[in-house]
Short mmCIF file of C-alpha atoms and ligand atoms in Angstrom, two decimals:
data_model
loop_
_atom_site.label_atom_id
_atom_site.label_comp_id
_atom_site.label_asym_id
_atom_site.label_seq_id
_atom_site.Cartn_x
_atom_site.Cartn_y
_atom_site.Cartn_z
CA MET K 24 -82.12 -22.49 -56.43
CA THR K 25 -78.20 -20.93 -56.69
CA ASP K 26 -76.84 -19.79 -54.15
CA GLU K 27 -76.32 -16.24 -53.95
CA ILE K 28 -72.85 -14.76 -55.57
CA ARG K 29 -70.16 -13.37 -53.05
CA VAL K 30 -67.36 -12.04 -53.33
CA ARG K 31 -64.95 -9.79 -50.87
CA ILE K 32 -62.25 -7.95 -50.67
CA ALA K 33 -59.42 -8.42 -48.00
CA PRO K 34 -57.06 -6.25 -47.60
CA SER K 35 -54.79 -6.07 -44.69
CA PRO K 36 -53.57 -2.79 -43.33
CA SER K 37 -49.98 -2.79 -42.93
CA GLY K 38 -49.46 -0.23 -46.53
CA ASN K 39 -51.16 2.68 -48.35
CA LEU K 40 -53.93 0.37 -50.72
CA HIS K 41 -51.70 -1.14 -53.41
CA ILE K 42 -52.61 -1.21 -56.61
CA GLY K 43 -52.44 -5.14 -57.09
CA THR K 44 -55.15 -4.48 -54.51
CA ALA K 45 -57.19 -2.14 -56.42
CA ARG K 46 -56.86 -4.58 -59.37
CA THR K 47 -58.14 -8.02 -57.46
CA ALA K 48 -61.05 -5.48 -55.54
CA LEU K 49 -61.73 -4.64 -59.70
CA PHE K 50 -62.32 -7.96 -60.77
CA ASN K 51 -64.13 -9.26 -57.57
CA TYR K 52 -66.15 -5.84 -57.82
CA LEU K 53 -66.66 -6.92 -61.35
CA TYR K 54 -67.61 -10.44 -61.59
CA ALA K 55 -70.01 -9.59 -58.41
CA LYS K 56 -71.65 -6.31 -61.16
CA LYS K 57 -72.15 -9.01 -63.95
CA THR K 58 -73.52 -11.96 -61.86
CA GLY K 59 -75.83 -9.90 -59.70
CA GLY K 60 -73.63 -10.63 -56.51
CA LYS K 61 -72.26 -8.99 -53.47
CA PHE K 62 -69.19 -6.93 -52.80
CA ILE K 63 -67.93 -7.36 -49.54
CA LEU K 64 -64.94 -5.87 -47.77
CA ARG K 65 -63.00 -7.50 -44.69
CA ILE K 66 -59.68 -5.67 -43.47
CA GLU K 67 -57.77 -8.18 -42.10
CA ASP K 68 -55.89 -6.96 -39.51
CA THR K 69 -54.91 -9.25 -36.94
CA ASP K 70 -50.78 -8.52 -37.21
CA ALA K 71 -51.70 -5.59 -34.59
CA GLU K 72 -47.85 -4.27 -35.22
CA ARG K 73 -48.50 -3.47 -38.82
CA THR K 74 -52.12 -2.17 -38.66
CA LYS K 75 -52.40 1.37 -38.71
CA GLN K 76 -55.50 3.37 -39.03
CA GLU K 77 -54.20 5.94 -41.80
CA TYR K 78 -53.72 2.47 -43.61
CA ILE K 79 -57.23 1.24 -43.43
CA ASP K 80 -58.85 5.13 -43.94
CA ASN K 81 -56.31 5.26 -47.39
CA ILE K 82 -57.93 1.67 -48.03
CA PHE K 83 -61.36 2.95 -47.70
CA ASP K 84 -60.65 6.47 -49.29
CA SER K 85 -58.81 5.45 -52.07
CA LEU K 86 -61.66 2.15 -53.09
CA LYS K 87 -64.31 4.62 -52.39
CA ALA K 88 -61.95 7.00 -55.08
CA LEU K 89 -62.35 4.03 -57.63
CA GLY K 90 -65.55 3.74 -58.00
CA LEU K 91 -65.03 0.36 -56.26
CA ASN K 92 -67.98 0.58 -53.91
CA TRP K 93 -68.56 -2.51 -51.24
CA ASP K 94 -72.37 -3.83 -50.71
CA GLU K 95 -70.84 -5.17 -46.87
CA GLY K 96 -67.80 -4.27 -45.08
CA PRO K 97 -66.80 -2.06 -41.94
CA ASP K 98 -68.45 1.23 -42.18
CA VAL K 99 -72.01 0.37 -44.10
CA GLY K 100 -72.40 -3.23 -42.03
CA GLY K 101 -74.26 -5.96 -43.44
CA ASN K 102 -75.26 -9.28 -42.17
CA TYR K 103 -72.00 -11.14 -41.32
CA GLY K 104 -70.19 -8.47 -39.66
CA PRO K 105 -68.59 -8.09 -37.98
CA TYR K 106 -66.05 -6.99 -41.07
CA THR K 107 -63.14 -5.99 -39.56
CA GLN K 108 -61.32 -9.42 -38.21
CA SER K 109 -59.85 -7.65 -35.06
CA GLU K 110 -63.31 -7.01 -33.73
CA ARG K 111 -64.05 -11.03 -34.57
CA PHE K 112 -61.04 -12.70 -32.44
CA ASP K 113 -64.30 -14.38 -29.97
CA ILE K 114 -65.40 -16.44 -33.16
CA TYR K 115 -62.15 -17.94 -33.55
CA PRO K 116 -61.11 -20.38 -31.18
CA LYS K 117 -64.35 -21.99 -31.21
CA TYR K 118 -63.64 -23.12 -34.61
CA ALA K 119 -60.32 -24.38 -33.31
CA LYS K 120 -61.67 -26.47 -30.61
CA MET K 121 -63.96 -28.07 -33.08
CA LEU K 122 -60.95 -29.00 -35.34
CA LEU K 123 -59.46 -30.00 -31.89
CA ASP K 124 -62.34 -32.16 -30.60
CA ASN K 125 -63.32 -34.14 -34.12
CA GLY K 126 -59.26 -34.61 -34.58
CA TYR K 127 -58.05 -32.24 -37.38
CA ALA K 128 -55.95 -30.02 -34.87
CA TYR K 129 -54.16 -31.02 -32.65
CA GLU K 130 -51.74 -28.92 -29.81
CA CYS K 131 -48.20 -28.02 -30.46
CA TRP K 132 -45.87 -27.32 -27.36
CA CYS K 133 -42.82 -26.69 -28.88
CA THR K 134 -41.01 -23.54 -27.97
CA ASN K 135 -40.02 -21.00 -30.68
CA GLU K 136 -35.92 -22.74 -30.16
CA GLU K 137 -37.25 -26.13 -30.91
CA LEU K 138 -38.92 -25.46 -34.05
CA GLU K 139 -35.73 -23.53 -35.28
CA ARG K 140 -33.56 -26.56 -34.32
CA GLU K 141 -36.15 -28.60 -36.49
CA LYS K 142 -35.79 -25.76 -39.58
CA GLU K 143 -31.80 -25.87 -39.43
CA GLU K 144 -31.75 -29.42 -39.41
CA ALA K 145 -34.10 -29.52 -42.64
CA VAL K 146 -31.89 -26.85 -44.14
CA LYS K 147 -28.64 -28.99 -43.16
CA ASN K 148 -29.51 -32.02 -45.16
CA HIS K 149 -31.37 -29.78 -48.02
CA LYS K 150 -34.62 -30.88 -47.23
CA ALA K 151 -37.76 -28.67 -47.87
CA TYR K 152 -38.94 -28.58 -43.60
CA VAL K 153 -42.35 -29.85 -42.37
CA TYR K 154 -43.44 -29.97 -38.99
CA SER K 155 -41.89 -32.91 -36.81
CA ARG K 156 -45.37 -33.52 -35.66
CA LYS K 157 -43.62 -34.06 -32.62
CA CYS K 158 -46.82 -33.20 -30.08
CA LEU K 159 -49.23 -35.12 -32.29
CA ASN K 160 -49.70 -37.92 -29.71
CA ILE K 161 -47.77 -36.14 -26.64
CA THR K 162 -48.87 -38.14 -23.28
CA PRO K 163 -51.18 -36.34 -20.78
CA GLU K 164 -48.07 -36.58 -18.31
CA LEU K 165 -45.77 -34.68 -21.02
CA ARG K 166 -48.94 -32.33 -21.44
CA GLU K 167 -48.87 -31.79 -18.09
CA GLN K 168 -45.13 -31.39 -17.42
CA TYR K 169 -45.35 -28.33 -20.59
CA ILE K 170 -48.49 -26.23 -18.86
CA LYS K 171 -46.28 -26.36 -15.81
CA GLU K 172 -43.27 -24.88 -17.14
CA GLY K 173 -45.78 -22.45 -18.04
CA ARG K 174 -45.65 -23.22 -22.34
CA LYS K 175 -48.99 -22.23 -23.69
CA PRO K 176 -49.60 -23.75 -26.71
CA SER K 177 -50.37 -23.21 -30.59
CA ILE K 178 -52.95 -25.03 -32.27
CA ARG K 179 -51.76 -27.39 -35.70
CA PHE K 180 -54.06 -27.95 -38.22
CA LYS K 181 -53.27 -31.95 -39.06
CA VAL K 182 -52.57 -32.06 -42.58
CA ASP K 183 -54.35 -35.41 -44.30
CA HIS K 184 -51.29 -36.38 -46.90
CA ARG K 185 -52.62 -36.85 -50.07
CA GLU K 186 -53.50 -35.18 -53.65
CA LEU K 187 -55.82 -32.48 -53.26
CA THR K 188 -57.09 -30.82 -56.87
CA PHE K 189 -59.53 -28.05 -57.58
CA ASN K 190 -60.65 -26.11 -60.67
CA ASP K 191 -59.00 -23.05 -60.43
CA MET K 192 -61.42 -20.34 -62.22
CA VAL K 193 -58.71 -18.65 -63.55
CA LYS K 194 -55.56 -21.20 -64.08
CA GLY K 195 -57.89 -24.07 -65.05
CA GLU K 196 -56.84 -27.61 -62.76
CA LEU K 197 -54.52 -27.11 -59.93
CA LYS K 198 -52.85 -30.38 -58.51
CA PHE K 199 -50.88 -30.19 -54.63
CA ASP K 200 -49.20 -32.83 -53.23
CA THR K 201 -50.18 -31.90 -49.18
CA SER K 202 -47.35 -33.83 -47.82
CA LEU K 203 -45.12 -31.11 -48.57
CA ILE K 204 -47.50 -28.73 -46.57
CA GLY K 205 -46.56 -30.02 -43.06
CA ASP K 206 -49.17 -29.36 -39.99
CA PHE K 207 -49.64 -26.05 -39.77
CA VAL K 208 -50.48 -23.26 -37.42
CA ILE K 209 -53.73 -22.07 -36.92
CA MET K 210 -53.78 -20.15 -34.08
CA LYS K 211 -51.08 -18.83 -32.01
CA SER K 212 -50.31 -19.66 -28.71
CA ASN K 213 -50.95 -16.17 -27.74
CA GLY K 214 -54.58 -17.15 -28.57
CA THR K 215 -54.90 -15.19 -32.32
CA PRO K 216 -55.94 -16.91 -34.97
CA THR K 217 -52.86 -17.08 -38.44
CA TYR K 218 -54.25 -15.61 -41.54
CA ASN K 219 -55.34 -19.08 -43.22
CA PHE K 220 -57.30 -19.75 -40.23
CA ALA K 221 -59.35 -16.66 -40.28
CA VAL K 222 -59.35 -16.29 -43.77
CA VAL K 223 -61.69 -19.40 -44.04
CA ILE K 224 -63.65 -19.06 -41.02
CA ASP K 225 -64.56 -15.12 -42.20
CA ASP K 226 -65.22 -16.47 -45.85
CA MET K 227 -67.22 -19.57 -44.45
CA LEU K 228 -69.35 -16.97 -42.11
CA MET K 229 -69.98 -14.23 -44.62
CA LYS K 230 -70.57 -17.31 -46.73
CA ILE K 231 -68.34 -16.04 -49.57
CA SER K 232 -68.93 -18.27 -52.79
CA HIS K 233 -65.79 -17.27 -55.12
CA ILE K 234 -62.20 -16.00 -53.79
CA ILE K 235 -60.75 -14.10 -56.74
CA ARG K 236 -56.86 -13.00 -55.47
CA GLY K 237 -53.76 -13.06 -56.41
CA GLU K 238 -51.90 -16.11 -57.36
CA ASP K 239 -49.28 -15.24 -54.71
CA HIS K 240 -51.83 -17.18 -52.16
CA ILE K 241 -51.78 -20.32 -54.27
CA SER K 242 -49.93 -22.01 -51.81
CA ASN K 243 -52.25 -21.10 -49.34
CA THR K 244 -55.52 -21.96 -51.32
CA PRO K 245 -54.73 -26.18 -50.29
CA LYS K 246 -54.48 -25.39 -46.54
CA GLN K 247 -57.82 -23.96 -46.86
CA ILE K 248 -59.44 -25.87 -48.77
CA LEU K 249 -58.11 -28.61 -45.55
CA ILE K 250 -59.82 -26.38 -43.35
CA TYR K 251 -62.62 -25.81 -45.24
CA GLU K 252 -63.25 -29.69 -45.47
CA ALA K 253 -62.70 -30.06 -41.72
CA LEU K 254 -65.23 -28.58 -41.01
CA GLY K 255 -67.65 -29.90 -43.46
CA ALA K 256 -68.17 -26.48 -45.02
CA LYS K 257 -68.73 -25.50 -48.72
CA VAL K 258 -65.17 -24.75 -50.23
CA PRO K 259 -66.26 -21.86 -52.49
CA GLU K 260 -64.63 -21.31 -55.99
CA PHE K 261 -61.28 -20.09 -56.24
CA GLY K 262 -59.27 -17.79 -59.41
CA HIS K 263 -56.04 -16.46 -59.03
CA LEU K 264 -54.78 -13.86 -60.83
CA GLY K 265 -51.45 -13.68 -62.06
CA MET K 266 -48.89 -11.17 -60.27
CA ILE K 267 -48.61 -6.97 -62.16
CA LEU K 268 -44.56 -7.17 -62.49
CA ALA K 269 -42.99 -4.34 -63.45
CA PRO K 270 -41.52 -3.13 -66.90
CA ASP K 271 -38.20 -4.65 -65.90
CA ARG K 272 -40.31 -7.98 -65.15
CA SER K 273 -39.27 -7.51 -61.50
CA LYS K 274 -41.65 -7.10 -58.46
CA LEU K 275 -43.50 -3.68 -58.90
CA SER K 276 -42.13 -1.76 -56.49
CA LYS K 277 -41.57 2.07 -55.20
CA ARG K 278 -38.10 2.12 -57.23
CA HIS K 279 -40.45 1.89 -60.21
CA GLY K 280 -42.30 4.67 -59.54
CA ALA K 281 -45.70 5.47 -57.39
CA THR K 282 -47.27 1.83 -56.19
CA ALA K 283 -50.32 2.62 -53.47
CA VAL K 284 -53.04 4.07 -55.08
CA SER K 285 -52.96 7.40 -53.20
CA ASP K 286 -49.52 8.45 -54.27
CA PHE K 287 -50.62 7.61 -58.41
CA VAL K 288 -53.56 10.27 -57.25
CA LYS K 289 -50.79 13.14 -56.00
CA GLU K 290 -49.16 12.64 -59.35
CA GLY K 291 -52.02 13.55 -60.81
CA TYR K 292 -53.57 10.73 -62.16
CA LEU K 293 -57.43 10.02 -62.17
CA THR K 294 -59.05 7.58 -60.63
CA ASP K 295 -60.79 6.92 -63.52
CA ALA K 296 -58.05 6.19 -66.02
CA LEU K 297 -56.60 3.90 -63.34
CA ILE K 298 -59.15 1.62 -62.60
CA ASN K 299 -59.46 1.30 -66.44
CA PHE K 300 -55.74 0.77 -66.72
CA VAL K 301 -55.77 -1.98 -64.32
CA ALA K 302 -58.39 -3.66 -65.72
CA LEU K 303 -56.25 -3.98 -68.95
CA LEU K 304 -53.72 -5.85 -67.14
CA GLY K 305 -55.34 -9.32 -67.05
CA TRP K 306 -58.28 -8.71 -69.01
CA SER K 307 -59.17 -7.42 -72.72
CA PRO K 308 -62.46 -5.74 -74.15
CA SER K 309 -64.08 -7.78 -76.84
CA ASP K 310 -64.20 -4.48 -79.26
CA GLY K 311 -60.61 -4.07 -78.15
CA HIS K 312 -61.48 -0.29 -77.48
CA GLU K 313 -59.58 -0.31 -74.11
CA ILE K 314 -60.95 2.77 -73.05
CA LYS K 315 -64.20 1.65 -70.72
CA THR K 316 -65.29 2.76 -67.92
CA VAL K 317 -66.22 0.43 -64.84
CA ASP K 318 -69.57 -0.24 -66.02
CA GLU K 319 -68.74 -1.00 -69.46
CA ILE K 320 -66.03 -3.05 -68.70
CA ALA K 321 -68.29 -4.78 -66.06
CA GLN K 322 -70.60 -6.22 -68.95
CA ASP K 323 -68.06 -7.07 -71.23
CA PHE K 324 -66.32 -9.30 -68.02
CA ARG K 325 -65.49 -12.79 -68.17
CA ILE K 326 -63.47 -14.22 -65.12
CA ASN K 327 -62.42 -17.50 -67.49
CA GLU K 328 -61.31 -14.88 -70.30
CA ILE K 329 -58.62 -13.73 -67.46
CA SER K 330 -55.70 -13.93 -68.73
CA SER K 331 -53.91 -16.33 -66.18
CA SER K 332 -50.13 -15.19 -66.93
CA ASN K 333 -48.57 -12.28 -65.19
CA SER K 334 -49.10 -8.42 -66.74
CA ILE K 335 -46.20 -6.02 -67.28
CA PHE K 336 -47.18 -1.89 -65.57
CA GLU K 337 -46.72 0.02 -68.42
CA TYR K 338 -45.73 3.47 -66.83
CA ASP K 339 -45.92 4.52 -70.66
CA LYS K 340 -49.68 3.08 -71.22
CA LEU K 341 -50.66 4.50 -68.20
CA ASN K 342 -49.71 7.82 -68.64
CA TRP K 343 -50.80 7.72 -72.54
CA MET K 344 -54.26 6.54 -70.84
CA ASN K 345 -54.23 9.29 -67.94
CA GLY K 346 -53.20 11.96 -70.98
CA GLN K 347 -56.69 10.49 -73.09
CA TYR K 348 -58.99 11.20 -69.49
CA ILE K 349 -57.24 14.51 -69.50
CA LYS K 350 -58.02 15.60 -72.54
CA LYS K 351 -62.16 14.73 -72.31
CA MET K 352 -63.06 15.68 -68.27
CA ASP K 353 -65.56 18.00 -67.57
CA ILE K 354 -63.46 21.34 -67.55
CA LYS K 355 -65.02 22.49 -63.79
CA LYS K 356 -64.10 19.11 -62.51
CA LEU K 357 -60.61 19.41 -64.39
CA THR K 358 -60.30 23.13 -62.98
CA ASP K 359 -60.81 21.44 -59.27
CA MET K 360 -58.87 18.38 -59.03
CA ILE K 361 -55.77 21.22 -61.14
CA ILE K 362 -55.84 23.25 -58.22
CA PRO K 363 -53.79 21.70 -55.58
CA PHE K 364 -51.13 21.47 -58.20
CA LEU K 365 -50.81 24.92 -58.58
CA SER K 366 -50.10 26.00 -55.16
CA ASP K 367 -46.77 27.47 -56.58
CA TYR K 368 -49.13 30.11 -57.94
CA ASP K 369 -51.52 32.82 -56.52
CA LEU K 370 -54.38 31.85 -58.20
CA SER K 371 -56.26 35.03 -56.75
CA GLU K 372 -54.63 36.55 -60.00
CA LEU K 373 -56.86 34.81 -62.40
CA SER K 374 -61.11 34.55 -62.26
CA ARG K 375 -62.31 31.13 -62.08
CA GLU K 376 -63.37 31.46 -65.93
CA LYS K 377 -60.05 32.15 -66.67
CA LEU K 378 -58.71 29.75 -64.52
CA GLU K 379 -61.10 27.23 -66.26
CA LYS K 380 -59.60 28.96 -69.77
CA MET K 381 -56.10 27.94 -68.38
CA VAL K 382 -56.93 24.53 -68.01
CA GLU K 383 -58.61 23.90 -71.15
CA ILE K 384 -55.98 25.60 -73.44
CA THR K 385 -53.34 23.78 -71.52
CA ARG K 386 -54.50 20.48 -71.06
CA GLU K 387 -53.64 18.85 -74.50
CA PRO K 388 -50.35 17.39 -74.15
CA LEU K 389 -50.66 16.41 -70.33
CA THR K 390 -50.38 13.06 -69.15
CA THR K 391 -50.33 13.86 -65.86
CA LEU K 392 -52.11 16.92 -63.65
CA LYS K 393 -48.80 17.43 -61.93
CA GLU K 394 -47.41 18.41 -65.11
CA ILE K 395 -49.40 21.12 -65.80
CA LYS K 396 -47.46 23.40 -62.55
CA ASP K 397 -44.23 23.61 -65.66
CA ASP K 398 -46.84 24.50 -68.22
CA VAL K 399 -48.88 27.70 -66.88
CA PRO K 400 -45.87 29.97 -65.20
CA TYR K 401 -46.90 32.92 -67.54
CA PHE K 402 -50.25 32.82 -66.73
CA PHE K 403 -49.23 34.27 -63.24
CA GLY K 404 -47.17 37.78 -62.37
CA GLU K 405 -46.89 40.96 -63.99
CA SER K 406 -43.40 39.88 -66.01
CA VAL K 407 -41.84 37.09 -67.32
CA PRO K 408 -38.36 35.90 -67.18
CA LEU K 409 -36.69 36.44 -70.85
CA ASP K 410 -33.09 35.02 -70.45
CA GLU K 411 -33.99 31.96 -72.63
CA VAL K 412 -35.29 34.34 -75.35
CA LYS K 413 -33.27 37.14 -75.39
CA GLU K 414 -31.21 36.22 -78.74
CA LEU K 415 -34.65 35.61 -80.54
CA LEU K 416 -36.05 39.04 -78.97
CA THR K 417 -33.81 41.38 -80.08
CA THR K 418 -33.48 40.48 -84.03
CA GLU K 419 -34.66 43.07 -86.05
CA LEU K 420 -37.83 40.66 -86.94
CA SER K 421 -39.12 40.56 -83.57
CA ILE K 422 -38.63 44.47 -82.73
CA ASN K 423 -40.52 44.78 -86.02
CA VAL K 424 -43.25 42.15 -84.66
CA LEU K 425 -43.54 43.60 -81.38
CA ASN K 426 -43.98 46.99 -82.42
CA ARG K 427 -46.71 46.12 -84.29
CA PHE K 428 -48.30 44.24 -82.25
CA ASN K 429 -48.26 46.71 -79.85
CA GLU K 430 -50.28 48.79 -81.89
CA LEU K 431 -52.77 46.12 -82.05
CA ALA K 432 -52.86 45.03 -78.28
CA GLN K 433 -53.82 48.78 -77.54
CA LYS K 434 -56.33 48.80 -79.54
CA TRP K 435 -58.14 45.59 -77.95
CA ASN K 436 -60.47 45.10 -75.58
CA PHE K 437 -59.05 41.54 -74.75
CA GLU K 438 -62.67 40.05 -74.08
CA ASP K 439 -63.32 39.45 -77.63
CA GLU K 440 -60.62 36.77 -78.28
CA GLU K 441 -62.20 35.81 -81.89
CA GLU K 442 -61.00 39.39 -82.70
CA ILE K 443 -57.29 38.81 -81.17
CA HIS K 444 -57.52 35.50 -83.33
CA ASN K 445 -58.54 37.36 -86.56
CA ASP K 446 -56.08 40.00 -86.19
CA LEU K 447 -52.86 37.40 -85.56
CA ALA K 448 -53.70 35.79 -88.65
CA ASP K 449 -53.92 39.21 -90.67
CA LEU K 450 -50.56 40.35 -88.82
CA ARG K 451 -48.59 37.05 -89.96
CA THR K 452 -49.95 37.41 -93.78
CA GLU K 453 -49.01 40.76 -93.49
CA PHE K 454 -45.31 40.55 -92.62
CA LYS K 455 -44.98 37.58 -94.56
CA GLU K 456 -46.40 39.55 -97.37
CA LYS K 457 -43.90 42.66 -96.54
CA PHE K 458 -41.48 41.46 -95.30
CA GLY K 459 -40.78 37.07 -96.21
CA TYR K 460 -41.35 36.86 -92.37
CA LYS K 461 -42.16 33.22 -91.94
CA PRO K 462 -45.64 33.15 -89.91
CA LYS K 463 -44.35 31.01 -87.08
CA GLU K 464 -41.58 33.22 -87.41
CA THR K 465 -43.78 36.27 -86.71
CA MET K 466 -45.46 34.12 -84.04
CA TRP K 467 -42.34 32.73 -82.38
CA ALA K 468 -41.58 36.44 -81.44
CA ILE K 469 -45.11 37.21 -79.94
CA ARG K 470 -45.19 34.23 -77.82
CA ALA K 471 -41.65 35.00 -76.62
CA ALA K 472 -42.00 38.54 -75.50
CA VAL K 473 -45.72 37.46 -74.11
CA THR K 474 -44.21 33.48 -72.29
CA GLY K 475 -40.96 33.68 -72.51
CA ARG K 476 -40.87 30.51 -74.06
CA THR K 477 -41.39 29.66 -77.72
CA ARG K 478 -43.87 27.01 -77.24
CA GLY K 479 -46.94 27.07 -75.29
CA ALA K 480 -50.73 27.02 -75.44
CA ASP K 481 -52.87 28.72 -78.08
CA MET K 482 -51.84 32.43 -78.39
CA ALA K 483 -55.12 34.04 -78.54
CA GLY K 484 -56.03 32.04 -75.42
CA ILE K 485 -53.24 33.13 -73.24
CA LEU K 486 -53.76 36.92 -74.30
CA VAL K 487 -57.75 37.35 -73.18
CA ILE K 488 -56.30 34.87 -69.84
CA ILE K 489 -53.79 37.78 -69.15
CA GLY K 490 -55.15 40.63 -70.09
CA LYS K 491 -54.54 43.66 -71.82
CA ASP K 492 -51.97 45.93 -68.84
CA LYS K 493 -49.80 42.40 -68.55
CA THR K 494 -49.54 42.11 -72.16
CA LEU K 495 -48.19 45.91 -72.83
CA LYS K 496 -45.89 45.67 -70.12
CA ARG K 497 -44.60 42.68 -71.50
CA THR K 498 -44.04 43.35 -74.66
CA ASN K 499 -42.71 47.00 -73.60
CA GLU K 500 -40.31 45.08 -71.23
CA ALA K 501 -39.32 42.14 -74.83
CA LEU K 502 -38.51 45.72 -76.88
CA HIS K 503 -36.34 47.57 -74.43
CA ILE K 504 -34.35 44.21 -73.91
CA LYS K 505 -30.23 44.59 -75.32
CA ALA K 506 -28.79 42.21 -77.40
CA GLY K 507 -25.89 40.81 -75.34
CA VAL K 508 -26.96 42.26 -71.82
N1 LIG I 7 -55.72 -10.30 -46.60
C1 LIG I 7 -55.26 -10.96 -47.66
C2 LIG I 7 -53.62 -9.95 -47.96
O1 LIG I 7 -53.90 -8.59 -48.06
C3 LIG I 7 -55.86 -11.48 -48.55
C4 LIG I 7 -55.93 -12.40 -48.57
C5 LIG I 7 -57.23 -13.30 -49.29
O2 LIG I 7 -57.04 -12.46 -50.19
O3 LIG I 7 -57.23 -14.52 -48.93
O4 LIG I 7 -53.01 -10.44 -49.04
#
């Protein structure tokens, strides 16, 4: 019987969920989906100073919004909890003691000052720093003396010097010379575990079978493997994903744009588009079709086909993809999502039906939901500013067109979009035949009068939404504008 596949995402809540962590979560999730395994969420909050409840909430909310639901985790529980490290502090000392008793670890009584001096010495000699092992074999008397001095020991793992090899699921065979690692601390002198120790104990006890994470953790992996071996535990499989870089190939950071999932959402990115986009950072669909749901991606997902190199986060491509999702999204859902971006407007001016229609006819050019704000001011208020179109409106052509348009608008009931649409088409033909006006010039005049702009959504649609009163009022105002005033 093969063991169950169990993967995890283990974010540290020292910030909002980063898009890179979202990608790592996704690849773990996909691997679990593809193999019928379990996806586990563990909160790594051993660093109390940097941990904030709001970040924990943000991690939960962001993962859920992306559809990356976990089978076991702090809120849903599971057989291997608790799933929050700060609730597991009583577990780690037991395993540290086991390593001490078996000679795999030792107490280190060095003070920070002493360690700093060692480090400075190494820098001076142009050597990479490794701990001197000063405390490896201290006498019982010296130990007594340290205790009397009030020193508290940390616990260091004793690193055997050898070549350590493992087969990375993404990067293939990786080799390390452990003599370069140095005996590292597993329990701090304040009794809390270090990341490398807590992560191994938790992954071991939670029966994690595959650890898929960013390659920034690659240097931690040999340390972790050594701990598994010392504990006589089965070493999980490891897979390290290439990093996500900004278009300028530097580390993706806030100066490039949003980096937290919740910031992307605030900017008006849809979580479906975001998750689809991050899947493509390292993975490519076998059929070449990039727009896919997470379920579709899971079917096509093979971990060994993940690119081992870094991926570039192309904001332009994300914008394009987000636009694709906006275009095909259910209009009711899209309207709900767009409403928060329209707080500058009095939405009570429009019925829900008209609001949905407004979204329908303005969504085409959008790449983010936020952009809609600048595209819709003319749907609100009685009048529109005409400054930008004043010259256009004071031509003989415009005055002719608007007079005729005014007559038509008087008779329309503004419920029948088709009638408006057809009448506008007839009006264009009529003016072309009579005066040689280009159809687009005719429409510019009407659009300028009604919206104050020369470009925008479908004209008949706009008229139906703003209705008769506003149309007549705005047309009148346009007809009374004086050239040059
Ligand atoms: N807590 C670690 C981090 O947020 C992840 C640990 C791991 O995946 O092993 O980077």
